[in-house]
PDB file of N, CA and C in Angstrom:
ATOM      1  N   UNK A 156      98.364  -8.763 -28.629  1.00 61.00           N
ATOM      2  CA  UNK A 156      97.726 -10.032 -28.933  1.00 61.00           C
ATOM      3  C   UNK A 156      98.756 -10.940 -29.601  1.00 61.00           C
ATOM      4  N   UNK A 157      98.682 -12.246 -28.992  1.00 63.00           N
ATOM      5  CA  UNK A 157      99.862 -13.254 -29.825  1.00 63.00           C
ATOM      6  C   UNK A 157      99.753 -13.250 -30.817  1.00 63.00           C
ATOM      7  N   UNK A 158     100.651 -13.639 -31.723  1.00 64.00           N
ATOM      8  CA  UNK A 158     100.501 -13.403 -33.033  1.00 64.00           C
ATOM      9  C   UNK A 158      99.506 -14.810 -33.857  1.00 64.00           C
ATOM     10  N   UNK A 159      99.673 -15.527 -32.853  1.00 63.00           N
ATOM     11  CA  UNK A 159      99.306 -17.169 -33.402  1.00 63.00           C
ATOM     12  C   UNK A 159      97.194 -16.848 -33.504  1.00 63.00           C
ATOM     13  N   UNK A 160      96.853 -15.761 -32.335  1.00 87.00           N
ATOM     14  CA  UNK A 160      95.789 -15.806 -32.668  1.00 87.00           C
ATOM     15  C   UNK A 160      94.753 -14.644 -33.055  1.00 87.00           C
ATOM     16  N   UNK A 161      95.448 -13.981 -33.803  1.00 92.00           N
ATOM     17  CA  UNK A 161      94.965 -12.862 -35.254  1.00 92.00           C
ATOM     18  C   UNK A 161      94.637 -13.434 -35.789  1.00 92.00           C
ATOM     19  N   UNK A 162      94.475 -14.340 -36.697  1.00 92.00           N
ATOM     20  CA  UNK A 162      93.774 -14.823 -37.948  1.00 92.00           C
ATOM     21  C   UNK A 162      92.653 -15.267 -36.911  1.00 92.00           C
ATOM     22  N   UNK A 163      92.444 -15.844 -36.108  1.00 94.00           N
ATOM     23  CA  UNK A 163      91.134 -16.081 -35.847  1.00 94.00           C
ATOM     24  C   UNK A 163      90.791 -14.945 -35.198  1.00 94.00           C
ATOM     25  N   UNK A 164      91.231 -13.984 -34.722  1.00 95.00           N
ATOM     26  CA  UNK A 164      90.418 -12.516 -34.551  1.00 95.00           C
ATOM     27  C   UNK A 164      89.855 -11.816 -35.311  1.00 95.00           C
ATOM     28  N   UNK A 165      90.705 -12.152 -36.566  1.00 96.00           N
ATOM     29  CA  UNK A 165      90.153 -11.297 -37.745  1.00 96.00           C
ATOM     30  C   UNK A 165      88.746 -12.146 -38.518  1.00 96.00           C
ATOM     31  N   UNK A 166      89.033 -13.923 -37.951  1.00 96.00           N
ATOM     32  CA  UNK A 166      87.872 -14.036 -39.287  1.00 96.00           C
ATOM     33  C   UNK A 166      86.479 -13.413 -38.098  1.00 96.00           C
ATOM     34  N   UNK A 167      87.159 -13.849 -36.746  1.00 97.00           N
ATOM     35  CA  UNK A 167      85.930 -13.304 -36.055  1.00 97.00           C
ATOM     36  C   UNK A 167      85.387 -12.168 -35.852  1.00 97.00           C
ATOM     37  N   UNK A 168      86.295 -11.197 -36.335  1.00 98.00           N
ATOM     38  CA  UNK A 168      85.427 -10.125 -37.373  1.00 98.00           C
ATOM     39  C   UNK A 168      84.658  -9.932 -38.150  1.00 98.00           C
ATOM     40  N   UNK A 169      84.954 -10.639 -39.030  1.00 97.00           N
ATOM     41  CA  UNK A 169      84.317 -10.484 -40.336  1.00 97.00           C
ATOM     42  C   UNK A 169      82.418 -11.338 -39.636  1.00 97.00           C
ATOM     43  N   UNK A 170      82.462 -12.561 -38.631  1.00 97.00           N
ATOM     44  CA  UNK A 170      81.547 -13.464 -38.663  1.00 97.00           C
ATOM     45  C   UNK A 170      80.706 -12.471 -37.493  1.00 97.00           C
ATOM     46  N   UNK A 171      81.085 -11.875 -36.712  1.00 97.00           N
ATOM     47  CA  UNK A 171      80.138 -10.714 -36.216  1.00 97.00           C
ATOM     48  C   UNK A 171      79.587  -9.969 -37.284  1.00 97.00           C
ATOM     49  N   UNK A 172      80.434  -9.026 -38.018  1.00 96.00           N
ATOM     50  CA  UNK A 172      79.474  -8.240 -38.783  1.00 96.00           C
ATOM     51  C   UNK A 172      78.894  -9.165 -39.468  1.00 96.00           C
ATOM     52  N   UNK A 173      78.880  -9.986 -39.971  1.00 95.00           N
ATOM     53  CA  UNK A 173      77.649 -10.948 -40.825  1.00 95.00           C
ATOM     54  C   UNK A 173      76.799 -10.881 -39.992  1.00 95.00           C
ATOM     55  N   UNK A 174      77.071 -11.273 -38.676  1.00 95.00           N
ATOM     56  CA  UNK A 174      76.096 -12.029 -37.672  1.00 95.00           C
ATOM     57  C   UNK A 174      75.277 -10.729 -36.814  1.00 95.00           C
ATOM     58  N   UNK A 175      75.623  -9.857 -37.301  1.00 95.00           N
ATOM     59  CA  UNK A 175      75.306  -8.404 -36.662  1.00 95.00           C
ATOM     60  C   UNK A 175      75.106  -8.540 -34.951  1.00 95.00           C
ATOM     61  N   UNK A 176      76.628  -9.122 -34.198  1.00 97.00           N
ATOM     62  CA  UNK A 176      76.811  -9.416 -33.462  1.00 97.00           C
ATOM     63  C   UNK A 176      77.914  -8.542 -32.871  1.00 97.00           C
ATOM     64  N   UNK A 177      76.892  -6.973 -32.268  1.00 97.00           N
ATOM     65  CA  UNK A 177      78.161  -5.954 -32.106  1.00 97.00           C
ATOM     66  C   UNK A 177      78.781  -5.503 -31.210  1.00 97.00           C
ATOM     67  N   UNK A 178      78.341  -6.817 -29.893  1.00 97.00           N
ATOM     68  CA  UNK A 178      78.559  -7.038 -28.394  1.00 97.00           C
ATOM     69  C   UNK A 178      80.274  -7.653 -28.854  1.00 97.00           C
ATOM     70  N   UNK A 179      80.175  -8.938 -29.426  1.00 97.00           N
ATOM     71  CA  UNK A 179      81.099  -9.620 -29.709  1.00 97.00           C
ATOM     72  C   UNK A 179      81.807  -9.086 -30.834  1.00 97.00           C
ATOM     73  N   UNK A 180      81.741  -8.033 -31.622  1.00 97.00           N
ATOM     74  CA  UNK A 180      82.599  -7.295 -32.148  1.00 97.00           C
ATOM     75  C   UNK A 180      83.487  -6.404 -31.593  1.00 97.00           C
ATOM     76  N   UNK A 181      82.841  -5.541 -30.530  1.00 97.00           N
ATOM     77  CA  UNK A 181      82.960  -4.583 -29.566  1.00 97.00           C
ATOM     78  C   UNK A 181      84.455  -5.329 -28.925  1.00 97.00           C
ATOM     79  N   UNK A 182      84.029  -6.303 -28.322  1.00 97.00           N
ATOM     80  CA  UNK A 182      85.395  -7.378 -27.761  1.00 97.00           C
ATOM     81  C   UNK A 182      86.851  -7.708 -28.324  1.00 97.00           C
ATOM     82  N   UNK A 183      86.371  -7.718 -29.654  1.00 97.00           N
ATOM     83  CA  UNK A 183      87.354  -8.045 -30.614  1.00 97.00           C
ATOM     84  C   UNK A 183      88.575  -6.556 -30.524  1.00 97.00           C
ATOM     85  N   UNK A 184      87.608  -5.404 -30.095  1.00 97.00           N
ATOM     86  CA  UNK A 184      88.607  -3.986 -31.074  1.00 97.00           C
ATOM     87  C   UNK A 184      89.144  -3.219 -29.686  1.00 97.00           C
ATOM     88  N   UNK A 185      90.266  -2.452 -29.846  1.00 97.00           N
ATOM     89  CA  UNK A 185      91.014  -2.080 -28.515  1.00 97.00           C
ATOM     90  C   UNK A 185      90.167  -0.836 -28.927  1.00 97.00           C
ATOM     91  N   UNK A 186      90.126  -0.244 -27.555  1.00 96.00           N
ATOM     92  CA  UNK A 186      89.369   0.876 -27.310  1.00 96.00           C
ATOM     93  C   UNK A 186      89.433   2.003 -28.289  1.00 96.00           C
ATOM     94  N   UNK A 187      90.932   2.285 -28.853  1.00 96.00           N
ATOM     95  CA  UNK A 187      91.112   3.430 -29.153  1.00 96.00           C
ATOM     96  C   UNK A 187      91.218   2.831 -30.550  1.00 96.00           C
ATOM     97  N   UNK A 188      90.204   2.262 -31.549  1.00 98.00           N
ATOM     98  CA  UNK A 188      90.272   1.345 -32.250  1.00 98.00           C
ATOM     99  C   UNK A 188      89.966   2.653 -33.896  1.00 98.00           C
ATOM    100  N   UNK A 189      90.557   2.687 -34.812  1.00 98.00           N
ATOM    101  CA  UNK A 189      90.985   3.841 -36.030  1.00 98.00           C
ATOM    102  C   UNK A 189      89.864   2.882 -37.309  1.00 98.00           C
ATOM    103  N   UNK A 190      89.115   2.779 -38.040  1.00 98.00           N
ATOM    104  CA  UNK A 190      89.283   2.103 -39.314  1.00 98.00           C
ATOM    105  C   UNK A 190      89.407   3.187 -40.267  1.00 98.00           C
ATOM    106  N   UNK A 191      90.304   3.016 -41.370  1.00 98.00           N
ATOM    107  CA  UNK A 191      90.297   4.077 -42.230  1.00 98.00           C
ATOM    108  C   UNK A 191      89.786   3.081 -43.670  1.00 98.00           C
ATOM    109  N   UNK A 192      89.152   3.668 -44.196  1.00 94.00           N
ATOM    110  CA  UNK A 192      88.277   3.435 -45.129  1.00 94.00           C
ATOM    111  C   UNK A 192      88.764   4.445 -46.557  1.00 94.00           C
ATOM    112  N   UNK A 193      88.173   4.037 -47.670  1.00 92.00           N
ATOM    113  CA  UNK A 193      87.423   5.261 -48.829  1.00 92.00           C
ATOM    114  C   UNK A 193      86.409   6.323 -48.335  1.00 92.00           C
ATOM    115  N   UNK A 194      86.689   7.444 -48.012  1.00 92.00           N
ATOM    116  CA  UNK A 194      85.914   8.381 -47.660  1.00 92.00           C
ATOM    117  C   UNK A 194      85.330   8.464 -46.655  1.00 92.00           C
ATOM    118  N   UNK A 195      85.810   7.818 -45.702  1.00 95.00           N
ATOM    119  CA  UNK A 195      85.719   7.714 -44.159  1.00 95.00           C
ATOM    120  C   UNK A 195      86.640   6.917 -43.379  1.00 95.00           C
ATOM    121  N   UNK A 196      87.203   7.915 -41.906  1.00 97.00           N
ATOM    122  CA  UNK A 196      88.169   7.595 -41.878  1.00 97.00           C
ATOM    123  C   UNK A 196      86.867   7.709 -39.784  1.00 97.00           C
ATOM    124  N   UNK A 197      86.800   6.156 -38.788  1.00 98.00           N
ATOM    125  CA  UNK A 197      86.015   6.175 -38.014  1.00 98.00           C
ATOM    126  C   UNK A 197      87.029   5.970 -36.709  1.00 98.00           C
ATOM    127  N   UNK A 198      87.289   6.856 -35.970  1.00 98.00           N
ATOM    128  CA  UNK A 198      87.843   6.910 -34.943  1.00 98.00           C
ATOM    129  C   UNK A 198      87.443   6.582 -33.903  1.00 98.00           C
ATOM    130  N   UNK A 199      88.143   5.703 -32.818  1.00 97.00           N
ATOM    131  CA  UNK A 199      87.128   5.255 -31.630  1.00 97.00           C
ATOM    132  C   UNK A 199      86.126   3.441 -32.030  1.00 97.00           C
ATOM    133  N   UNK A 200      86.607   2.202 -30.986  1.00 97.00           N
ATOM    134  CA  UNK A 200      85.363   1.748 -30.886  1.00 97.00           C
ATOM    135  C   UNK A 200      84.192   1.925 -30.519  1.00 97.00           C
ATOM    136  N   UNK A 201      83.860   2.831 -30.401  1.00 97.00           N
ATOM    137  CA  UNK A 201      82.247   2.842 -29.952  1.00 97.00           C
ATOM    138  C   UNK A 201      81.386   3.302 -31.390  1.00 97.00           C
ATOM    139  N   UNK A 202      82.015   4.624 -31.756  1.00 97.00           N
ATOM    140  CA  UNK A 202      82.130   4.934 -33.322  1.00 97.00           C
ATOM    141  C   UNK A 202      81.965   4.248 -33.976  1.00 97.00           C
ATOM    142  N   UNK A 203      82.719   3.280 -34.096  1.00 97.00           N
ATOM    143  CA  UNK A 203      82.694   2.163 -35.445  1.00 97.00           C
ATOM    144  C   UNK A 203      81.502   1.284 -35.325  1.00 97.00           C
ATOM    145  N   UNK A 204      81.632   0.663 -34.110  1.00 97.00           N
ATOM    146  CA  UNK A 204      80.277  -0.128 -33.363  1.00 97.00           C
ATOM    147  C   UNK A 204      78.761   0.276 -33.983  1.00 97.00           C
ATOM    148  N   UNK A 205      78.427   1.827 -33.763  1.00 96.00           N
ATOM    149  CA  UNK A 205      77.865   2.628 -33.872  1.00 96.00           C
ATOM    150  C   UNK A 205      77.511   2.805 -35.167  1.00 96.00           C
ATOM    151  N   UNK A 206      78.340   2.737 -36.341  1.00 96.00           N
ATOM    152  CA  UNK A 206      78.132   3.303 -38.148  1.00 96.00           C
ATOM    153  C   UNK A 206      77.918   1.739 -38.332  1.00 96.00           C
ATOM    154  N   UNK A 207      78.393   0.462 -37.774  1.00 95.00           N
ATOM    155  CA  UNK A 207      78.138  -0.852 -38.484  1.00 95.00           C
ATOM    156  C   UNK A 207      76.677  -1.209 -37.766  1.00 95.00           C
ATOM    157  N   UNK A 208      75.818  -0.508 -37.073  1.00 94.00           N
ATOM    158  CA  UNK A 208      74.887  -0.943 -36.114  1.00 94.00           C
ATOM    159  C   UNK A 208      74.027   0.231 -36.650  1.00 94.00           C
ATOM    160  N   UNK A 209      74.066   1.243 -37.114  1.00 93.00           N
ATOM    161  CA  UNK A 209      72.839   2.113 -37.247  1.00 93.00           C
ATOM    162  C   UNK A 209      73.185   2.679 -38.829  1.00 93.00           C
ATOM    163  N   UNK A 210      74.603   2.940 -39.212  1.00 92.00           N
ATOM    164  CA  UNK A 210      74.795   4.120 -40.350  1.00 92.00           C
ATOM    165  C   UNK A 210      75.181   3.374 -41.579  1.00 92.00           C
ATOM    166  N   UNK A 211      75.925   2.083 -41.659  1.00 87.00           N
ATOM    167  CA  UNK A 211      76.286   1.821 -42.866  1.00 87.00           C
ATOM    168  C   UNK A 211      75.378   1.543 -43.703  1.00 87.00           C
ATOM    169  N   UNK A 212      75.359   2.032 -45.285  1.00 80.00           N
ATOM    170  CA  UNK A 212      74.760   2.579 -46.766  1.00 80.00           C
ATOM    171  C   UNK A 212      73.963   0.513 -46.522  1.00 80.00           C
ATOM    172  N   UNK A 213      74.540  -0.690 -46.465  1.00 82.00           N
ATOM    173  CA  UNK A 213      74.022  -1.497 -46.219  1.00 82.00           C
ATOM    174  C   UNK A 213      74.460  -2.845 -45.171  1.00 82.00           C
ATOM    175  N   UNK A 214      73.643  -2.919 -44.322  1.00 80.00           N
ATOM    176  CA  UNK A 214      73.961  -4.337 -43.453  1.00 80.00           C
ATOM    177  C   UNK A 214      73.665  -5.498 -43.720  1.00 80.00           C
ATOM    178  N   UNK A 215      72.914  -5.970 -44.913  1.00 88.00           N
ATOM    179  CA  UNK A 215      73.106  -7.090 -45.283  1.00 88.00           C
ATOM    180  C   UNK A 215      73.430  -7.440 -45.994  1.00 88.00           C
ATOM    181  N   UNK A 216      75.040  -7.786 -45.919  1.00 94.00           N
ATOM    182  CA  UNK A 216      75.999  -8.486 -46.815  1.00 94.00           C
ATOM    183  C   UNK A 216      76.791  -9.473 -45.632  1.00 94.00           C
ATOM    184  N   UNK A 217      77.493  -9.451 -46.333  1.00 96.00           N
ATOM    185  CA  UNK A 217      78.754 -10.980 -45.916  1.00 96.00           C
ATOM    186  C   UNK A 217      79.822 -10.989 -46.160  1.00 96.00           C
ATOM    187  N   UNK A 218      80.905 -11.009 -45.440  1.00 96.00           N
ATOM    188  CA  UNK A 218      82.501 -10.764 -45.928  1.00 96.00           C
ATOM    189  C   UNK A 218      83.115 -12.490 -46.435  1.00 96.00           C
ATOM    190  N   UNK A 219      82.978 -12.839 -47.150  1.00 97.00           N
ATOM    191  CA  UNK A 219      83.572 -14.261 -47.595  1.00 97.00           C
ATOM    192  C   UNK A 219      85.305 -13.490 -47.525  1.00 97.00           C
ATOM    193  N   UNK A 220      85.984 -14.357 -46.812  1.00 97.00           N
ATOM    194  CA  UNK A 220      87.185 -14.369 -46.588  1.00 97.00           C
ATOM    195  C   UNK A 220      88.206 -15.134 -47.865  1.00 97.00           C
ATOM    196  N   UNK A 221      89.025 -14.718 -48.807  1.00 97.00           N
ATOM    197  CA  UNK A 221      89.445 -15.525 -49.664  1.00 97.00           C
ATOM    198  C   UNK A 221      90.819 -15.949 -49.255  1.00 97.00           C
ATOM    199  N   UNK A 222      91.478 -15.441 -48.324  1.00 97.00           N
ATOM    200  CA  UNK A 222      93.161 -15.432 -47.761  1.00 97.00           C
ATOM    201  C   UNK A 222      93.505 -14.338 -46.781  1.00 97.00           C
ATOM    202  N   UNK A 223      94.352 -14.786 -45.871  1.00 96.00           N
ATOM    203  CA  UNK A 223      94.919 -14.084 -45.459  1.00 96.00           C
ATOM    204  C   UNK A 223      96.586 -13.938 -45.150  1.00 96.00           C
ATOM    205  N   UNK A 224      97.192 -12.919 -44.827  1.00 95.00           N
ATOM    206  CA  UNK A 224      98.406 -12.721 -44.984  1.00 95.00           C
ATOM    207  C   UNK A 224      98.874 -12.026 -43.617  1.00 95.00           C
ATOM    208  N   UNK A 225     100.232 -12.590 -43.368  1.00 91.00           N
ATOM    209  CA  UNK A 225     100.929 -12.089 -42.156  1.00 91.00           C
ATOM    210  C   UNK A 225     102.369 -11.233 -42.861  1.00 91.00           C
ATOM    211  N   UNK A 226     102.097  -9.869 -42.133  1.00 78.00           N
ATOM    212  CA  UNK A 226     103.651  -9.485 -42.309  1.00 78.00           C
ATOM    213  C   UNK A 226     103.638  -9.090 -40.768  1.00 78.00           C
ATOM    214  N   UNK A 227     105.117  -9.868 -40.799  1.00 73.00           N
ATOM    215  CA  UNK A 227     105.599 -10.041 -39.142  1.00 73.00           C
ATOM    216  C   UNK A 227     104.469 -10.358 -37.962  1.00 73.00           C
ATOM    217  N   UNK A 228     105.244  -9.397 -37.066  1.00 72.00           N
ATOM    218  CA  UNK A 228     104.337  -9.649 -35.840  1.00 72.00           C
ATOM    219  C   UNK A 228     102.534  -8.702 -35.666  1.00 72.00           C
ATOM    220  N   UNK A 229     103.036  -7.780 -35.990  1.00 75.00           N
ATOM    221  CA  UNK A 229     101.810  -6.760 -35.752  1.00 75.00           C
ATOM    222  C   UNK A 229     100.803  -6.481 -36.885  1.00 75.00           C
ATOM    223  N   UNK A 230     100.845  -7.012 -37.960  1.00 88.00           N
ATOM    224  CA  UNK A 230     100.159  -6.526 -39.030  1.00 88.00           C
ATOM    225  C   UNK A 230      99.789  -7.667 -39.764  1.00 88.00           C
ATOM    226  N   UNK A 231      98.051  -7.996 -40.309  1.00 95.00           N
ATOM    227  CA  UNK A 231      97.746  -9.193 -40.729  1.00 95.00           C
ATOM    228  C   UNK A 231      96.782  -8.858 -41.959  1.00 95.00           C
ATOM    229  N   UNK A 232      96.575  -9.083 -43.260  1.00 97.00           N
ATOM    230  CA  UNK A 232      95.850  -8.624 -44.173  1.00 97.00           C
ATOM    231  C   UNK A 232      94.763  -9.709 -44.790  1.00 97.00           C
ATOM    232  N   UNK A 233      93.697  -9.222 -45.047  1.00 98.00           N
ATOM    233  CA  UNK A 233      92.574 -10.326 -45.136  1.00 98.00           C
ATOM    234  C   UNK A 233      92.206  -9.630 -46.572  1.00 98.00           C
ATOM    235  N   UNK A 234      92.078 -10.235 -47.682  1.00 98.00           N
ATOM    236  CA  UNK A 234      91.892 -10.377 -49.036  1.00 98.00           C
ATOM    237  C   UNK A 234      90.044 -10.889 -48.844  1.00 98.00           C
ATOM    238  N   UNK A 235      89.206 -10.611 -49.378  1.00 98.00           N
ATOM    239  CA  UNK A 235      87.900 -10.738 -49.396  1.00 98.00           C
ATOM    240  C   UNK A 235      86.741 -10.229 -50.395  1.00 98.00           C
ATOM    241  N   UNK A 236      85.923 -10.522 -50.409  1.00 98.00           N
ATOM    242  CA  UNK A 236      84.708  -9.694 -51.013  1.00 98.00           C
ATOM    243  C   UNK A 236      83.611  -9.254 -50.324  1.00 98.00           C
ATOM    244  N   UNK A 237      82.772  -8.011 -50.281  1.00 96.00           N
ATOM    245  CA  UNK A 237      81.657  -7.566 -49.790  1.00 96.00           C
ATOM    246  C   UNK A 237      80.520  -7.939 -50.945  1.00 96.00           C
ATOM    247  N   UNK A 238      79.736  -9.436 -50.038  1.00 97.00           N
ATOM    248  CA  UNK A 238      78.047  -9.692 -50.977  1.00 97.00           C
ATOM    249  C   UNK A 238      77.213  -8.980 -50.567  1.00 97.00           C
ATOM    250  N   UNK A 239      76.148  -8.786 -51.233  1.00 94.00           N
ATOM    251  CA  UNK A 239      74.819  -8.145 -50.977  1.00 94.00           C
ATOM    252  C   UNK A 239      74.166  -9.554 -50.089  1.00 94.00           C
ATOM    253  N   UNK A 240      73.328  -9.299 -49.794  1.00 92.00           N
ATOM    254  CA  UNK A 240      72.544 -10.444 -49.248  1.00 92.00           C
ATOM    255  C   UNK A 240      71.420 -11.738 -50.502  1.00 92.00           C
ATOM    256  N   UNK A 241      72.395 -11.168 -51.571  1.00 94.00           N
ATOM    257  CA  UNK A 241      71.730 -11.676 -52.712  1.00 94.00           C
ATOM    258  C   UNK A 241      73.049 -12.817 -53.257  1.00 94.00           C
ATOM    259  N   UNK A 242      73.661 -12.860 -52.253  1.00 94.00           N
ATOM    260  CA  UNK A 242      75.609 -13.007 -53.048  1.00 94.00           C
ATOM    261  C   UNK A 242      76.015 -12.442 -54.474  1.00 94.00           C
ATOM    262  N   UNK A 243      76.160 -11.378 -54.400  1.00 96.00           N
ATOM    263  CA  UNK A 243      76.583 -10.721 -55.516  1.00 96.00           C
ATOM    264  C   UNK A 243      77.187 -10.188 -55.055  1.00 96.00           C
ATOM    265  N   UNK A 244      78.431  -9.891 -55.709  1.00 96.00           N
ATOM    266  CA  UNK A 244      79.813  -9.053 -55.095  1.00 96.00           C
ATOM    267  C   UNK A 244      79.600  -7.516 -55.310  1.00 96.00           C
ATOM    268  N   UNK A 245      79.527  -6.471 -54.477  1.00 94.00           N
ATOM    269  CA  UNK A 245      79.592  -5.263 -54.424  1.00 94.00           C
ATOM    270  C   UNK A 245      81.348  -4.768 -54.316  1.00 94.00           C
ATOM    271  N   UNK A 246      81.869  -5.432 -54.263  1.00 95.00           N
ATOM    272  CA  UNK A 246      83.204  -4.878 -53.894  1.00 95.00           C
ATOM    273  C   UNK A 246      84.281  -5.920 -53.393  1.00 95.00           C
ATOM    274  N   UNK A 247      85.284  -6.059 -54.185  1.00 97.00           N
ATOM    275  CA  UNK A 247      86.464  -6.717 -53.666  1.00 97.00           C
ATOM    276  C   UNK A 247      87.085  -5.936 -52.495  1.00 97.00           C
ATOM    277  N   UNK A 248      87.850  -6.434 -51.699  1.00 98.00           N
ATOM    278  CA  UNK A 248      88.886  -5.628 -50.595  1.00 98.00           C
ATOM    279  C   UNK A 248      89.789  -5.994 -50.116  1.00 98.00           C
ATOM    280  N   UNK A 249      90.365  -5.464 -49.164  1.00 98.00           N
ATOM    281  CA  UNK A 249      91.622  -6.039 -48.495  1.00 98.00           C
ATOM    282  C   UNK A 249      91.678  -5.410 -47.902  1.00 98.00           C
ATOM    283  N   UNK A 250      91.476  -5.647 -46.499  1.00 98.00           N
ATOM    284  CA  UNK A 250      91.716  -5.326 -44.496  1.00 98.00           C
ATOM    285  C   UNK A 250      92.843  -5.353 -44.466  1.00 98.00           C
ATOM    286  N   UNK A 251      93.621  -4.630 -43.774  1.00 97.00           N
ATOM    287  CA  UNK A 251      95.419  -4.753 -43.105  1.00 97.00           C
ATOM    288  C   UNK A 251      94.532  -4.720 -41.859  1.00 97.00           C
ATOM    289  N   UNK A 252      94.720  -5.296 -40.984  1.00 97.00           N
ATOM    290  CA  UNK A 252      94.394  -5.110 -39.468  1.00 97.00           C
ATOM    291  C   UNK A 252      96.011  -5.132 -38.859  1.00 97.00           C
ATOM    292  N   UNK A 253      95.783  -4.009 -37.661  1.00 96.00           N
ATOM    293  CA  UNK A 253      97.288  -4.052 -36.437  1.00 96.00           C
ATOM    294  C   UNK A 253      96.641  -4.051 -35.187  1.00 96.00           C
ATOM    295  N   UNK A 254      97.012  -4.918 -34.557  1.00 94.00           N
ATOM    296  CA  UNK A 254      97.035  -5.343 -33.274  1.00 94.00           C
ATOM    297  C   UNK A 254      97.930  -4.791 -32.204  1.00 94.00           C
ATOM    298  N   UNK A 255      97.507  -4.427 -30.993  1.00 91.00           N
ATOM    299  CA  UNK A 255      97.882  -4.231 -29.922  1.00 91.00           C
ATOM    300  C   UNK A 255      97.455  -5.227 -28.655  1.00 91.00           C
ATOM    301  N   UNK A 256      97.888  -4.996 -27.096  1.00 89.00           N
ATOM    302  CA  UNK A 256      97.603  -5.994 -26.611  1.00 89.00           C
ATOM    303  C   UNK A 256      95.776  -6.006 -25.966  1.00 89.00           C
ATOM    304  N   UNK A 257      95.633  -4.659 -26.260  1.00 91.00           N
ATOM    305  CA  UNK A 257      93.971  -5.009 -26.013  1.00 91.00           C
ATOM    306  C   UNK A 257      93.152  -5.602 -27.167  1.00 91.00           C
ATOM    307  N   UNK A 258      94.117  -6.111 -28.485  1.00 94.00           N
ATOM    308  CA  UNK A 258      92.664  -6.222 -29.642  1.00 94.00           C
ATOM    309  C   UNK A 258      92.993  -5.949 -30.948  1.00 94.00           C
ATOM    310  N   UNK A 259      92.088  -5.799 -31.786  1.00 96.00           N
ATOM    311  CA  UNK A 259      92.287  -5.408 -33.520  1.00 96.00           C
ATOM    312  C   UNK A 259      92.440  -3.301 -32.970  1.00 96.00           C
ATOM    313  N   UNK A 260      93.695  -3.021 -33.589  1.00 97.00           N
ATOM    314  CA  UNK A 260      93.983  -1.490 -32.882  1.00 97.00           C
ATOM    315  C   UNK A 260      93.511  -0.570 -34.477  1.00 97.00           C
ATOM    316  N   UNK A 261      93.426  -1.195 -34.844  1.00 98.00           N
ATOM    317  CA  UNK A 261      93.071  -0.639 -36.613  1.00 98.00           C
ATOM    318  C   UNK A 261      92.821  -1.278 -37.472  1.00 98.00           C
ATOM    319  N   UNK A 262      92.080  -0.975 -38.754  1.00 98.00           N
ATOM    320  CA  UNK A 262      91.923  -1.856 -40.145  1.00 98.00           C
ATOM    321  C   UNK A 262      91.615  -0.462 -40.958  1.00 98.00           C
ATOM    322  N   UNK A 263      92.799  -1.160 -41.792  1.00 98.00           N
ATOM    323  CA  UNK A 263      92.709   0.161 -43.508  1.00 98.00           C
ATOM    324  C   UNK A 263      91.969  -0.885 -44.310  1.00 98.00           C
ATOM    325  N   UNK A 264      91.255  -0.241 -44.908  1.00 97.00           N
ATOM    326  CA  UNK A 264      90.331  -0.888 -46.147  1.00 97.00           C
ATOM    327  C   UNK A 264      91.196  -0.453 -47.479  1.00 97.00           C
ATOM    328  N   UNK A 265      91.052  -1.048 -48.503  1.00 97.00           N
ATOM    329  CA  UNK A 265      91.510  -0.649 -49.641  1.00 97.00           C
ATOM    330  C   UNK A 265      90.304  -1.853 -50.725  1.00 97.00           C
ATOM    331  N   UNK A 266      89.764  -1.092 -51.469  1.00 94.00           N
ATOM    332  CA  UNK A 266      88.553  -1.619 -52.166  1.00 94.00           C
ATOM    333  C   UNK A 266      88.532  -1.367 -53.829  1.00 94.00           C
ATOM    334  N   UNK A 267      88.157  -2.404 -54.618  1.00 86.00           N
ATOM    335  CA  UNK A 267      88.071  -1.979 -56.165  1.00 86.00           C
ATOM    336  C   UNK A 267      86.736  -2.650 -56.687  1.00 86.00           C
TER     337      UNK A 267
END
């Protein structure tokens, strides 16, 4: 994926899972798509598709995007917070997403 258009892949990440839109998420992630998380590590898009559509602890929140960051070509990091559907912050974070040419090929979470 060019590099010029990751940042809008990534916010269009974040605006599916708000939008619990997991057709158009699905699109976004290359097949063989990794997220590694705190205490879960979800291998596979269909997987991931799958825990943000039936398994995650909660689906209504909102990723407010506060910045994002480019190192080089392949790797783009999104600084954010997870709201409840109440806007109350459950969790600060920060996405590294890496790209390949089908899509978002991974995202490490790192959360406080």
């Amino acid at each position: 994926m060019p590099a010029a258009n990751q940042s809008d892949c990534v916010r269009s990440f974040y605006a599916a899972l708000d939008d619990h839109d997991y057709d158009s998420l699905a699109g976004l992630l290359a097949p063989g798509f990794v997220h590694d998380r705190p205490g879960l590590t979800l291998e596979g898009r269909d997987r991931f598709i799958r825990f943000m559509r039936e398994e995650r602890p909660n689906r209504q929140t909102s990723h407010p995007i506060d910045a994002i960051y480019r190192d080089g070509e392949s790797e783009l990091a999104a600084r954010g917070r997870l709201l409840d559907d109440d806007g109350r912050e459950i969790a600060a974070f920060v996405d590294v997403f890496g790209f390949d040419d089908d899509g978002i090929e991974s995202v490490r979470t790192y959360t406080r």
